Short mmCIF file of C-alpha atoms in Angstrom, two decimals:
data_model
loop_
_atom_site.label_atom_id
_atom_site.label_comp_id
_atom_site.label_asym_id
_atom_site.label_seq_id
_atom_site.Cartn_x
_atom_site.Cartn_y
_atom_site.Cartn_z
CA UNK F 1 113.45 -110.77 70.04
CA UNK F 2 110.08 -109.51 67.99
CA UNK F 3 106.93 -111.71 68.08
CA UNK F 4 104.63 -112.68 65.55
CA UNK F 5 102.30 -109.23 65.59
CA UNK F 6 105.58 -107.20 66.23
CA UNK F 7 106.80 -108.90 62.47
CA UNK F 8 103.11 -107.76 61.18
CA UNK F 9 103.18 -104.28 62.32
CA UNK F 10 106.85 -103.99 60.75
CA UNK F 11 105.97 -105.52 57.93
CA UNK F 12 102.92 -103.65 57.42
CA UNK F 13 105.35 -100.25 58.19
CA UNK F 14 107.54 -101.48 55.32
CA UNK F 15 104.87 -102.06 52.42
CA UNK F 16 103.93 -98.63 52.80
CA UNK F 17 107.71 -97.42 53.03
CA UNK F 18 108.27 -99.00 50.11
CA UNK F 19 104.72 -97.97 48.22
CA UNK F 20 106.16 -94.51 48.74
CA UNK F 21 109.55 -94.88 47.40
CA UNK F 22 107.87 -96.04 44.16
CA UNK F 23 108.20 -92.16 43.30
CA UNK F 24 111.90 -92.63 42.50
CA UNK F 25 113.70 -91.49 45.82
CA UNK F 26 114.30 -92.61 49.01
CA UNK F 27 111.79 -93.50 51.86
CA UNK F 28 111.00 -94.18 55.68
CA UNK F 29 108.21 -94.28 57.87
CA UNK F 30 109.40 -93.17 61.73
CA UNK F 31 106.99 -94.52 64.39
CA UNK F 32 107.84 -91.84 67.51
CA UNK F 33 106.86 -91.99 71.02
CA UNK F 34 108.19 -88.28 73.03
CA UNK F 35 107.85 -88.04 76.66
CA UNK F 36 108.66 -84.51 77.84
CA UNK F 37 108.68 -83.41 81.31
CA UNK F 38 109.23 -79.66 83.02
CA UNK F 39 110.31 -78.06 86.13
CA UNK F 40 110.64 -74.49 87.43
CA UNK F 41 111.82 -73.15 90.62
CA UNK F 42 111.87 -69.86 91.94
CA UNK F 43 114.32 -68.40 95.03
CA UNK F 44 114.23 -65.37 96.58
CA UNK F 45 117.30 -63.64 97.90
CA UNK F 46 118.23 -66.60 100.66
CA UNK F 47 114.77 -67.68 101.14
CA UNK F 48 113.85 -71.60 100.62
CA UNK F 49 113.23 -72.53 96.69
CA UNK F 50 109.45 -72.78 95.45
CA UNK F 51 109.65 -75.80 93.08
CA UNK F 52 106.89 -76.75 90.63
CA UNK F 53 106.68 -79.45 87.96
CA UNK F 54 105.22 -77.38 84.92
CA UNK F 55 104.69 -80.28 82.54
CA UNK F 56 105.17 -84.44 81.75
CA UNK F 57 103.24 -85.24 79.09
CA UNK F 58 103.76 -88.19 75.96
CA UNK F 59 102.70 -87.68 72.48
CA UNK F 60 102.70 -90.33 69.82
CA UNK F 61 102.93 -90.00 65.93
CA UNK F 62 103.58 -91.34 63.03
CA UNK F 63 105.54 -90.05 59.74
CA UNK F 64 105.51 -91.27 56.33
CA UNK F 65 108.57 -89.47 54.28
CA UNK F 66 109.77 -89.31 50.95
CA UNK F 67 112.00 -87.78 48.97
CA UNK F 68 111.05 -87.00 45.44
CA UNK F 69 113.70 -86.43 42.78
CA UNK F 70 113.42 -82.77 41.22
CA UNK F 71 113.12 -82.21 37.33
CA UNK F 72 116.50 -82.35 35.94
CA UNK F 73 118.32 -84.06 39.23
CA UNK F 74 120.13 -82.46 41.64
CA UNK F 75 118.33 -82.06 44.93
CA UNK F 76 115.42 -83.76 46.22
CA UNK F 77 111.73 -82.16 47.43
CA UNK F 78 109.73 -83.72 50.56
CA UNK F 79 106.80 -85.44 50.10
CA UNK F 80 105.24 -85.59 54.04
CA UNK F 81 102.64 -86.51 55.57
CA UNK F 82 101.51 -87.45 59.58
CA UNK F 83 98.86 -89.22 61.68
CA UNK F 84 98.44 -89.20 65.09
CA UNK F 85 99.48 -92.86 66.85
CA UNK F 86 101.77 -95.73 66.92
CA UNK F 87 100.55 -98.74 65.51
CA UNK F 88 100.15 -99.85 61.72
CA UNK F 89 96.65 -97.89 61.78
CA UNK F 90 98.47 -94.58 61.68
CA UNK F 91 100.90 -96.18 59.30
CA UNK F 92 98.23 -96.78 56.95
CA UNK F 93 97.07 -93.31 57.28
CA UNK F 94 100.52 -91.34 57.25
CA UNK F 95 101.81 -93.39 53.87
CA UNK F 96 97.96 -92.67 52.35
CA UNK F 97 98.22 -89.21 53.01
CA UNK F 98 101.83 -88.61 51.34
CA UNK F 99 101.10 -91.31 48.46
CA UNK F 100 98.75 -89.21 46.95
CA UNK F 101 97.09 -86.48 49.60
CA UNK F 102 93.40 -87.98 48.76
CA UNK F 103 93.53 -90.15 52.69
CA UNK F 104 93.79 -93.71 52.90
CA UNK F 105 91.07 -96.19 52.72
CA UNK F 106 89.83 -98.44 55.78
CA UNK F 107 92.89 -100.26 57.62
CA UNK F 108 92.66 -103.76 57.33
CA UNK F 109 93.28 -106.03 60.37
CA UNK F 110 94.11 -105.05 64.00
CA UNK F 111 95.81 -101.66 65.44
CA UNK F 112 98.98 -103.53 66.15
CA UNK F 113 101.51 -101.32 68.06
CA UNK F 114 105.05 -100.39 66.93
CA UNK F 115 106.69 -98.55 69.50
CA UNK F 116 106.40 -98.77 72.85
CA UNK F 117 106.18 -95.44 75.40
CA UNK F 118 109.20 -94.09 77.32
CA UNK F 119 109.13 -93.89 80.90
CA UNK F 120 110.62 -90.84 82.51
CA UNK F 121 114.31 -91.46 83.38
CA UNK F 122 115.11 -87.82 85.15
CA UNK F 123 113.17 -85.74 86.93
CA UNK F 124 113.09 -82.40 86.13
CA UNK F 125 112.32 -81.03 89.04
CA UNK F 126 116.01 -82.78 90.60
CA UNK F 127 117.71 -80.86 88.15
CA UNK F 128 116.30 -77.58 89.62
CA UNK F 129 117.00 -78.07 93.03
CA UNK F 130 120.23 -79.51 91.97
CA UNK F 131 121.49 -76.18 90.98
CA UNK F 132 119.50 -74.01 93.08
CA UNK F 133 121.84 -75.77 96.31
CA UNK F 134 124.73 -74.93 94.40
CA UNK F 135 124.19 -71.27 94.12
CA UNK F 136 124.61 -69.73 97.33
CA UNK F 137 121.59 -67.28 98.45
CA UNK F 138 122.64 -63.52 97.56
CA UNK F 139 120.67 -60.54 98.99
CA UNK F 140 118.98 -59.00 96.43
CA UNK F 141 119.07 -61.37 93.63
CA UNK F 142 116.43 -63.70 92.74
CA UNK F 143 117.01 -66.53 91.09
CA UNK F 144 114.49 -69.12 88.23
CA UNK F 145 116.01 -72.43 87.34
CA UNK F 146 113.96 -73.88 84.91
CA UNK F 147 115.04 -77.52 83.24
CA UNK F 148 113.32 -80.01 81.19
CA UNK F 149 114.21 -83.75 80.17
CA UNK F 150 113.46 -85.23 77.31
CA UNK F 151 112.80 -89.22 76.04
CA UNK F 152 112.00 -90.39 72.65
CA UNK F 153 111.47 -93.91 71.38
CA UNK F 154 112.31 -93.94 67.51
CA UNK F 155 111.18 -96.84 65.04
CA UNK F 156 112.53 -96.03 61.65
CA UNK F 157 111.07 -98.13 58.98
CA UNK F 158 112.87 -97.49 55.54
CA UNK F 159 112.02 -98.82 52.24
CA UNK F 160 115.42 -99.98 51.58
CA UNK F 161 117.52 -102.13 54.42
CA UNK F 162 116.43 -103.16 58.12
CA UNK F 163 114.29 -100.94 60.52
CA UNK F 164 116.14 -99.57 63.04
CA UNK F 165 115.21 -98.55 66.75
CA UNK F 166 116.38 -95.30 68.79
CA UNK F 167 115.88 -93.67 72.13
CA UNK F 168 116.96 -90.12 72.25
CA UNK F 169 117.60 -88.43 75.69
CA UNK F 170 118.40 -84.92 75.69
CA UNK F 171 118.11 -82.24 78.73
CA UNK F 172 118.72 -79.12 79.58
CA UNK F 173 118.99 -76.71 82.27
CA UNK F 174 118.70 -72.94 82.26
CA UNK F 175 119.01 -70.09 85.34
CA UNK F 176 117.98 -66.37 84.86
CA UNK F 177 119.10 -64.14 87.94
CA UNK F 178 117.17 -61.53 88.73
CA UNK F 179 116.81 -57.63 91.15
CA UNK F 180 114.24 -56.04 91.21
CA UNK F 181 112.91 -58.07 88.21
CA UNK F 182 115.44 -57.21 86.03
CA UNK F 183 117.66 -60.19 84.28
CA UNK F 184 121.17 -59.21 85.65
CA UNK F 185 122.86 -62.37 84.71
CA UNK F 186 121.58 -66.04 82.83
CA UNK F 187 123.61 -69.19 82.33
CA UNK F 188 122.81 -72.72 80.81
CA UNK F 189 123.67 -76.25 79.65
CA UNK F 190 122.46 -79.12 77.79
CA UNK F 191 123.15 -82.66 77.05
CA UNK F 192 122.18 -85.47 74.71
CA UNK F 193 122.46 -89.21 76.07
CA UNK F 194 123.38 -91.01 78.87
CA UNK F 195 125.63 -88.38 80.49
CA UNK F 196 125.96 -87.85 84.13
CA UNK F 197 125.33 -84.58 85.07
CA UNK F 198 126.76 -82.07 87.92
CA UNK F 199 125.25 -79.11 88.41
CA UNK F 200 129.33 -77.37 89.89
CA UNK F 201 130.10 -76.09 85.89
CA UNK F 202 126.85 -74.50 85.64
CA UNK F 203 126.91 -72.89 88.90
CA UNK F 204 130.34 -72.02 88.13
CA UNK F 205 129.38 -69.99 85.41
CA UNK F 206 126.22 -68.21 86.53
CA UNK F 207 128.37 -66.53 89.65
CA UNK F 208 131.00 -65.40 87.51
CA UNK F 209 127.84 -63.75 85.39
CA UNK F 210 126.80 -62.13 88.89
CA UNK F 211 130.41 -60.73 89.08
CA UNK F 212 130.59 -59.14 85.84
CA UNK F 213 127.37 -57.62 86.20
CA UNK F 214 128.27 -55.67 89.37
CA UNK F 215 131.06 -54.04 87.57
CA UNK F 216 130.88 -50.43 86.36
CA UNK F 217 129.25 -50.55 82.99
CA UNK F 218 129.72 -48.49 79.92
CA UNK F 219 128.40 -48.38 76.18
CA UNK F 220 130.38 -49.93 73.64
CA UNK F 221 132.45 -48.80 70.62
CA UNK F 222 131.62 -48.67 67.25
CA UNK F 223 133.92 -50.62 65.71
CA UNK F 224 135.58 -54.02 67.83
CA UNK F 225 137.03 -56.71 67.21
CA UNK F 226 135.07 -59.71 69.39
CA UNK F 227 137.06 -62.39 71.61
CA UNK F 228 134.39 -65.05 71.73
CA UNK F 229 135.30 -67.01 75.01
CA UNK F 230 133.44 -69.57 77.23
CA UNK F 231 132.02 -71.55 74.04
CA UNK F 232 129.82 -68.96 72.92
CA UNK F 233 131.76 -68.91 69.44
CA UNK F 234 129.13 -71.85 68.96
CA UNK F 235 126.52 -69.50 68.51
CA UNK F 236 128.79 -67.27 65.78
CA UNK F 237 129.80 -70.60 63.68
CA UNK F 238 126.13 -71.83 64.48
CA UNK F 239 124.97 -68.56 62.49
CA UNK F 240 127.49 -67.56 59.80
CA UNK F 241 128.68 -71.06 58.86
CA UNK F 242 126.12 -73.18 60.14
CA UNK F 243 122.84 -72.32 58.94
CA UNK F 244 125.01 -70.31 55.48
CA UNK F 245 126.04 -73.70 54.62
CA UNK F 246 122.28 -75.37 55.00
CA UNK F 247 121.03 -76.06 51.38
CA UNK F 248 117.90 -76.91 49.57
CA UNK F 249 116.56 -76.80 46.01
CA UNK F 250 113.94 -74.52 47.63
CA UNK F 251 117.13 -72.34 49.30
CA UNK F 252 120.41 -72.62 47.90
CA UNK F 253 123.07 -71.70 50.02
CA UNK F 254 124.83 -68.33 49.18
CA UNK F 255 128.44 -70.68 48.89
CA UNK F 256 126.43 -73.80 47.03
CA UNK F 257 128.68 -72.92 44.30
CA UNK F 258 132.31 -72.64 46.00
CA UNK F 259 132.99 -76.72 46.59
CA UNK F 260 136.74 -76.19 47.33
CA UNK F 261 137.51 -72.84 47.29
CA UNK F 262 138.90 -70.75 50.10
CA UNK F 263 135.50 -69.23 52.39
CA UNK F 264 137.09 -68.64 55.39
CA UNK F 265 140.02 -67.62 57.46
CA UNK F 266 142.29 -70.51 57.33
CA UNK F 267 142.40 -71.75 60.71
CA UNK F 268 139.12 -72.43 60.32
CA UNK F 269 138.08 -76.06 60.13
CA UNK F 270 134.66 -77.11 61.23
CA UNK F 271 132.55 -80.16 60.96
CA UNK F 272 129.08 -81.10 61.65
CA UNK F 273 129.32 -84.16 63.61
CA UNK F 274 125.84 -85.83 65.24
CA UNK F 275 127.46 -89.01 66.31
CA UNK F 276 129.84 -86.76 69.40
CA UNK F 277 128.84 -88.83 72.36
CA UNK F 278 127.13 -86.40 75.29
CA UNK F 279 127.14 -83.62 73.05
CA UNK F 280 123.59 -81.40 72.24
CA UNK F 281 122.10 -82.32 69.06
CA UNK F 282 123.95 -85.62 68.95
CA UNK F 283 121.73 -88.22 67.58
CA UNK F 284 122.59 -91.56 66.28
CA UNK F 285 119.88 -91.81 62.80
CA UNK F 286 118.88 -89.36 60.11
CA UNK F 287 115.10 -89.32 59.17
CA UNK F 288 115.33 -91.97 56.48
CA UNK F 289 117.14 -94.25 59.41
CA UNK F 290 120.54 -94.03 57.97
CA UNK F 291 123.24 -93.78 60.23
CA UNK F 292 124.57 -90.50 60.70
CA UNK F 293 127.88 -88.83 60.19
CA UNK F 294 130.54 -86.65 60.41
CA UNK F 295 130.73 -83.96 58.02
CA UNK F 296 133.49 -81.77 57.13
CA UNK F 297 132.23 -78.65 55.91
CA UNK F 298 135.43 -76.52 56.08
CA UNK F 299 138.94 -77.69 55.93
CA UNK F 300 141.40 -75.21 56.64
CA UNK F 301 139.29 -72.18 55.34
CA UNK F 302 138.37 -73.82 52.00
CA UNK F 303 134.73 -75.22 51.56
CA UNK F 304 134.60 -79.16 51.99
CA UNK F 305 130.97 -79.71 52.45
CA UNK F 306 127.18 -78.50 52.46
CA UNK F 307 124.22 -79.55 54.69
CA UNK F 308 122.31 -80.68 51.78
CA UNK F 309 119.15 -82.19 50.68
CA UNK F 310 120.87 -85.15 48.79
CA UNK F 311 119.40 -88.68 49.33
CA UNK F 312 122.50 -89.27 52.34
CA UNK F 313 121.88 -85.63 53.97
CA UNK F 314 120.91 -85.23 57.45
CA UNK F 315 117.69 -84.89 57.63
CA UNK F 316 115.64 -83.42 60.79
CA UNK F 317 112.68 -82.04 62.25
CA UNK F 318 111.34 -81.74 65.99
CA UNK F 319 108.12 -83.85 65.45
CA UNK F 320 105.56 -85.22 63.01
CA UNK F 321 104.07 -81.34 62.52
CA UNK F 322 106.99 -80.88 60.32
CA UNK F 323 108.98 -82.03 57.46
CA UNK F 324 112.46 -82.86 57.94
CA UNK F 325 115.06 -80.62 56.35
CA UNK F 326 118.62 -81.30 56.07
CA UNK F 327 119.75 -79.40 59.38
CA UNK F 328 122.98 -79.02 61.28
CA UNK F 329 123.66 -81.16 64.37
CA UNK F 330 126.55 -80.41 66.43
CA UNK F 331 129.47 -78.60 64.72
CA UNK F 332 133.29 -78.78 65.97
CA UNK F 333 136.25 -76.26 65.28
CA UNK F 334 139.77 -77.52 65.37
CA UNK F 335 141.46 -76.13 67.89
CA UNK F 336 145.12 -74.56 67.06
CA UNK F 337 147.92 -76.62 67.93
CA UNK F 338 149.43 -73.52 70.33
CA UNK F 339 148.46 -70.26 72.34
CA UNK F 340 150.95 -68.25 70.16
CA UNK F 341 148.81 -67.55 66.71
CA UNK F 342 145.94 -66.36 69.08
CA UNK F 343 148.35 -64.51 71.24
CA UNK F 344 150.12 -62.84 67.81
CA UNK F 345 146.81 -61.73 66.54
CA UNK F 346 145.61 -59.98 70.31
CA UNK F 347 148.99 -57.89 69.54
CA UNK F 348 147.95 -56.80 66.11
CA UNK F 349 144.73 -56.12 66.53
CA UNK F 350 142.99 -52.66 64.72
CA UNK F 351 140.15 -52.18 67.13
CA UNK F 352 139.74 -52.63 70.71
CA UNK F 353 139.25 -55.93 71.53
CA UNK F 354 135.85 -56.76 73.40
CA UNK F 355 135.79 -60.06 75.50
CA UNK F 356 132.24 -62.04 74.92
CA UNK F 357 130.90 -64.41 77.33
CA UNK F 358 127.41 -64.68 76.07
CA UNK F 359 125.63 -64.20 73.02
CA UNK F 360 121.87 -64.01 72.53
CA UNK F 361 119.55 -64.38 69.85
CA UNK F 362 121.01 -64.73 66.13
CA UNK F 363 119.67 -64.64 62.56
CA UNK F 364 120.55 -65.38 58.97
CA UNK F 365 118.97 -64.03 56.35
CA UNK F 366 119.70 -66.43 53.54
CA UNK F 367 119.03 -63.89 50.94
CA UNK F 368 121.89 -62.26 51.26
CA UNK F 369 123.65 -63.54 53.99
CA UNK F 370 123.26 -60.61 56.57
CA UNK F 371 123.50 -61.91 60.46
CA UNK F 372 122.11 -60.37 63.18
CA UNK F 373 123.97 -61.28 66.50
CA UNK F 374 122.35 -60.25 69.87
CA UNK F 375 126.08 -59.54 72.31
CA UNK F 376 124.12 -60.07 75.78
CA UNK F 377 127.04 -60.60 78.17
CA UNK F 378 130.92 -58.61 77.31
CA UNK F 379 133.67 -56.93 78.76
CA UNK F 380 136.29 -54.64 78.11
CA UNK F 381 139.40 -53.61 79.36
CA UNK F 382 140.88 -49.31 79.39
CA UNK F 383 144.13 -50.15 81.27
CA UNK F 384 143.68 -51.77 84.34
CA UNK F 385 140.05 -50.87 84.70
CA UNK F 386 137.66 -53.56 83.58
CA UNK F 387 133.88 -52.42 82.36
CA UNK F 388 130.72 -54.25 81.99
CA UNK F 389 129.29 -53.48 78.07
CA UNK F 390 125.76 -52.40 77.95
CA UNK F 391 123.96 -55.05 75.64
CA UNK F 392 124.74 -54.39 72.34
CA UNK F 393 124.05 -55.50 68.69
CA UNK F 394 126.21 -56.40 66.04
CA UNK F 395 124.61 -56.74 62.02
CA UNK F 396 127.36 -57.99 59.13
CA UNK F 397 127.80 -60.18 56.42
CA UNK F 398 127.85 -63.67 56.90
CA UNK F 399 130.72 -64.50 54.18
CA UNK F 400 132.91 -61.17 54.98
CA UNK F 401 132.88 -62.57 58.77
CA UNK F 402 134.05 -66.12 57.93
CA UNK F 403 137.13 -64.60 56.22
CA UNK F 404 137.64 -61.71 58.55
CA UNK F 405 138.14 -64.27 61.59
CA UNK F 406 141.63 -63.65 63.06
CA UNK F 407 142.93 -66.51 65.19
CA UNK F 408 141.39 -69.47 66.88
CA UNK F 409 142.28 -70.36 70.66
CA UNK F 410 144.03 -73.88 71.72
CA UNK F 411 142.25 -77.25 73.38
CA UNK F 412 142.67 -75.18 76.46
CA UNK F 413 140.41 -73.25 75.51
CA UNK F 414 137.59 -75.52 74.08
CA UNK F 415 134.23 -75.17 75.46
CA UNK F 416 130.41 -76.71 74.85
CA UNK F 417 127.74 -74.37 73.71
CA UNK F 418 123.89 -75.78 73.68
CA UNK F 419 120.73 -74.16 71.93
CA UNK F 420 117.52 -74.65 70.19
CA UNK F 421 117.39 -73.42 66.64
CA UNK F 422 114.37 -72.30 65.33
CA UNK F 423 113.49 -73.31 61.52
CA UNK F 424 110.81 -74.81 58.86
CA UNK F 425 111.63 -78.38 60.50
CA UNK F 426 110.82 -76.97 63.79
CA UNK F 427 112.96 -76.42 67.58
CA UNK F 428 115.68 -78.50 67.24
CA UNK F 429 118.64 -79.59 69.62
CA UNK F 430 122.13 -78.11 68.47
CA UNK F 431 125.40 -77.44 69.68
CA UNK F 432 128.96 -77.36 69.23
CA UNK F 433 132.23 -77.70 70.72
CA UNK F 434 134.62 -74.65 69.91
CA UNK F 435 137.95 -72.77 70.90
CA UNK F 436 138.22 -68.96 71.54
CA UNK F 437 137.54 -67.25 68.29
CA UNK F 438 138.62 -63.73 68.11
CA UNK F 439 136.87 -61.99 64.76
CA UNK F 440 138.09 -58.91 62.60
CA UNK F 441 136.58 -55.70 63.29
CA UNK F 442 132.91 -55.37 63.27
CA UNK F 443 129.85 -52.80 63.52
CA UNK F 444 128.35 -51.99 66.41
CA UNK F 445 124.68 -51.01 67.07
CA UNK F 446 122.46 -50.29 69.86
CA UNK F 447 120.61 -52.92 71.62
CA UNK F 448 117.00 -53.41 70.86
CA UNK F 449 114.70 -56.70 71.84
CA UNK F 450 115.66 -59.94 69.10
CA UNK F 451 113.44 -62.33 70.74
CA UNK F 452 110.65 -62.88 72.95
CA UNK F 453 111.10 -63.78 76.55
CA UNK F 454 111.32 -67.38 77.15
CA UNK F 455 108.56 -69.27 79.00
CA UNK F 456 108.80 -71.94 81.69
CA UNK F 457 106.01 -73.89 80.47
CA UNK F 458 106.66 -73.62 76.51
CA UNK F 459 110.31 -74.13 76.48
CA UNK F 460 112.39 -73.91 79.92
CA UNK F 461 115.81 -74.74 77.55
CA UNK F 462 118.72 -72.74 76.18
CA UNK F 463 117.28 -69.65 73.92
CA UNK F 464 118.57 -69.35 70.05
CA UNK F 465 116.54 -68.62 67.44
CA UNK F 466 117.71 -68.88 63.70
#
């Protein structure tokens, strides 16, 4: 039920949507209210936990978006502008500022609000201590659990069709163990929605991290083939079909031109897919309040789809300080129907095989399609002795690697993988839900530092870059 200022302020909102769709293309104004909240907590060895709430603060803005047809068709540039606020004030502003970048004149009539502020549904600080009791106290090791939850009232306004309301919930957790002051081991998890969460998985993982660091290490080869296990072929597909298959007028994608050819290895299908219930990244509008969608982008190694900046592409950005882009969401890789085609290809392998739990910080350079991919937690096994790999680095060619994969696990072996990426729209919430992926051979090089450290206060979350 909306009352009489409520059908003001969105009819105000829509005016100005529709003022700036006069340019030919599609338009929305998003009204967005973020409340953010932080929590650290520090253990050492078996001592009691030292828990601190880092931040909880709201901001509110307001977008005014357009998409402006290029010369000649095709793809569309952003027209973009913000104001701080939530009522038709900073509408009046935001559409001003993108009409014509000269400002608006003086608003007429009352600041009438259009979104309302969230209240904080989680408590960050629950989450710490959460995992913290999990994790029994180890001699030695210290350990930082660091979490943040996150609530966002959405009010898109379009210029075309009904506005549309949204609250996004996402959180995440993250847990760094530490001797001497030295990151040993480092798990995490995130989640989008309203999804109970239990802190056993996570714990799970960060003590079989422990385990593998305390085995005997050794450098690694320099040529392997890479068994990508415990979800962490999210990060590879995130990297070298992901972000390759992202495309603008402004940035083509290096496969723009290959609609329906064969890309990739094929037992490869993937799809970007936003609406996956729970899942990181999953969100339920684009920027121009359109419902979103599942996107194929490969079908059994042949290209099926781009991330692209068409008037229906899924547009994104972290906050009013940026213009959306079309970005990637959450992307899924069919499983295979059996064990038995990843079991054939372990046997015919022509490098030794390294087993990957974690990867680090990745890159793509969409020039020319190098990645950079930062191997922070493997193993191998020489008979029946199992080694811990020294961090390691591994540099190729983002198209080569797509058709080089080998053989993609069963649902057995499906795991979730959650991250913020790092681009021109800003931090944004991704994942993806993938099978053991076990690559052809690849280059090795020696490990040097991809990425700052992260920081409690700025971003206590999953660390990706892009």
């Amino acid at each position: 039920m909306t009352t009489v200022a409520d059908d003001r302020a969105l009819t105000r909102a829509s005016v100005g949507a529709t003022a700036l769709a006069a340019g030919g293309g599609p338009a929305c104004v998003t009204v967005r209210c973020h409340r953010r909240a932080a929590a650290a907590a520090t253990r050492r060895g078996p001592g009691p936990a030292e828990v601190r709430r880092v931040a909880d603060h709201i901001r509110q803005t307001t977008t005014a978006f357009a998409l402006v047809p290029r010369s000649g068709g095709g793809p569309y540039a952003v027209r973009h502008a913000t104001a701080d606020g939530y009522g038709t004030h900073a509408v009046h502003e935001a559409v001003g500022r993108a009409a014509d970048g000269s400002g608006p004149g003086a608003p007429a009539g009352p600041d009438l609000p259009l979104a309302v502020p969230p209240a904080e549904e989680r408590d960050a600080a629950d989450l710490v201590e959460g995992i913290l009791r999990r994790l029994p106290g180890v001699e030695g090791y210290d350990v930082v659990a660091e979490a943040h939850t996150v609530v966002e009232e959405r009010l898109f306004v379009p210029a075309q069709g009904r506005p549309v309301r949204e609250t996004l919930r996402t959180a995440a957790v993250v847990v760094d163990v530490l001797r001497a002051g030295r990151l040993v081991a480092d798990a995490d998890a995130g989640w989008s929605g309203e999804v109970p969460w239990g802190p056993g998985p996570l714990a799970e993982r960060v003590e079989a991290a422990v385990r593998r660091a305390g085995a005997r290490s050794r450098t690694v080869a320099p040529r392997v083939q890479l068994l990508l296990v415990d979800g962490c072929a999210g990060a590879f597909l995130h990297e070298v079909c992901g972000h390759l298959l992202e495309s603008t007028g402004h940035r083509p994608s290096l496969l723009a031109e290959h609609g329906g050819r064969h890309v990739a290895f094929d037992g490869l299908g993937v799809d970007d897919d936003p609406t996956r219930a729970g899942s990181f990244g999953a969100h339920r509008c684009t920027m121009l309040g359109e419902a979103t969608r599942r996107r194929p982008l490969l079908t059994a190694g042949r290209l099926t789809g781009l991330l692209a900046d068409t008037a229906d592409g899924p547009w994104r950005a972290e906050d009013a300080r940026y213009a959306p882009q079309p970005r990637m969401s959450h992307l899924t890789l069919a499983p295979a129907p059996a064990p038995s085609a990843l079991d054939i290809a372990l046997g015919e392998t022509a490098a030794p095989v390294v087993r990957v739990h974690r990867l680090g910080f990745g890159s793509l350079d969409h020039r020319d399609g190098t990645v950079v991919l930062e191997v922070k937690d493997a193993m191998y096994r020489d008979g029946t002795a199992e080694f811990r790999l020294e961090p390691f680095v591994v540099t190729a060619e983002a198209r080569r690697l797509l058709l080089d994969v080998r053989a993609v696990g069963c649902a057995a072996t499906v795991r979730p993988w959650s991250a913020y990426c790092l681009a021109t729209s800003g931090s944004l919430p991704v994942g993806a839900t993938t099978p053991t992926l076990l690559t052809g051979a690849v280059t090795t090089h020696p490990h040097r530092p991809l990425a700052p450290p992260r920081a409690a206060v700025a971003q206590p979350a999953p660390g990706h870059g892009a």
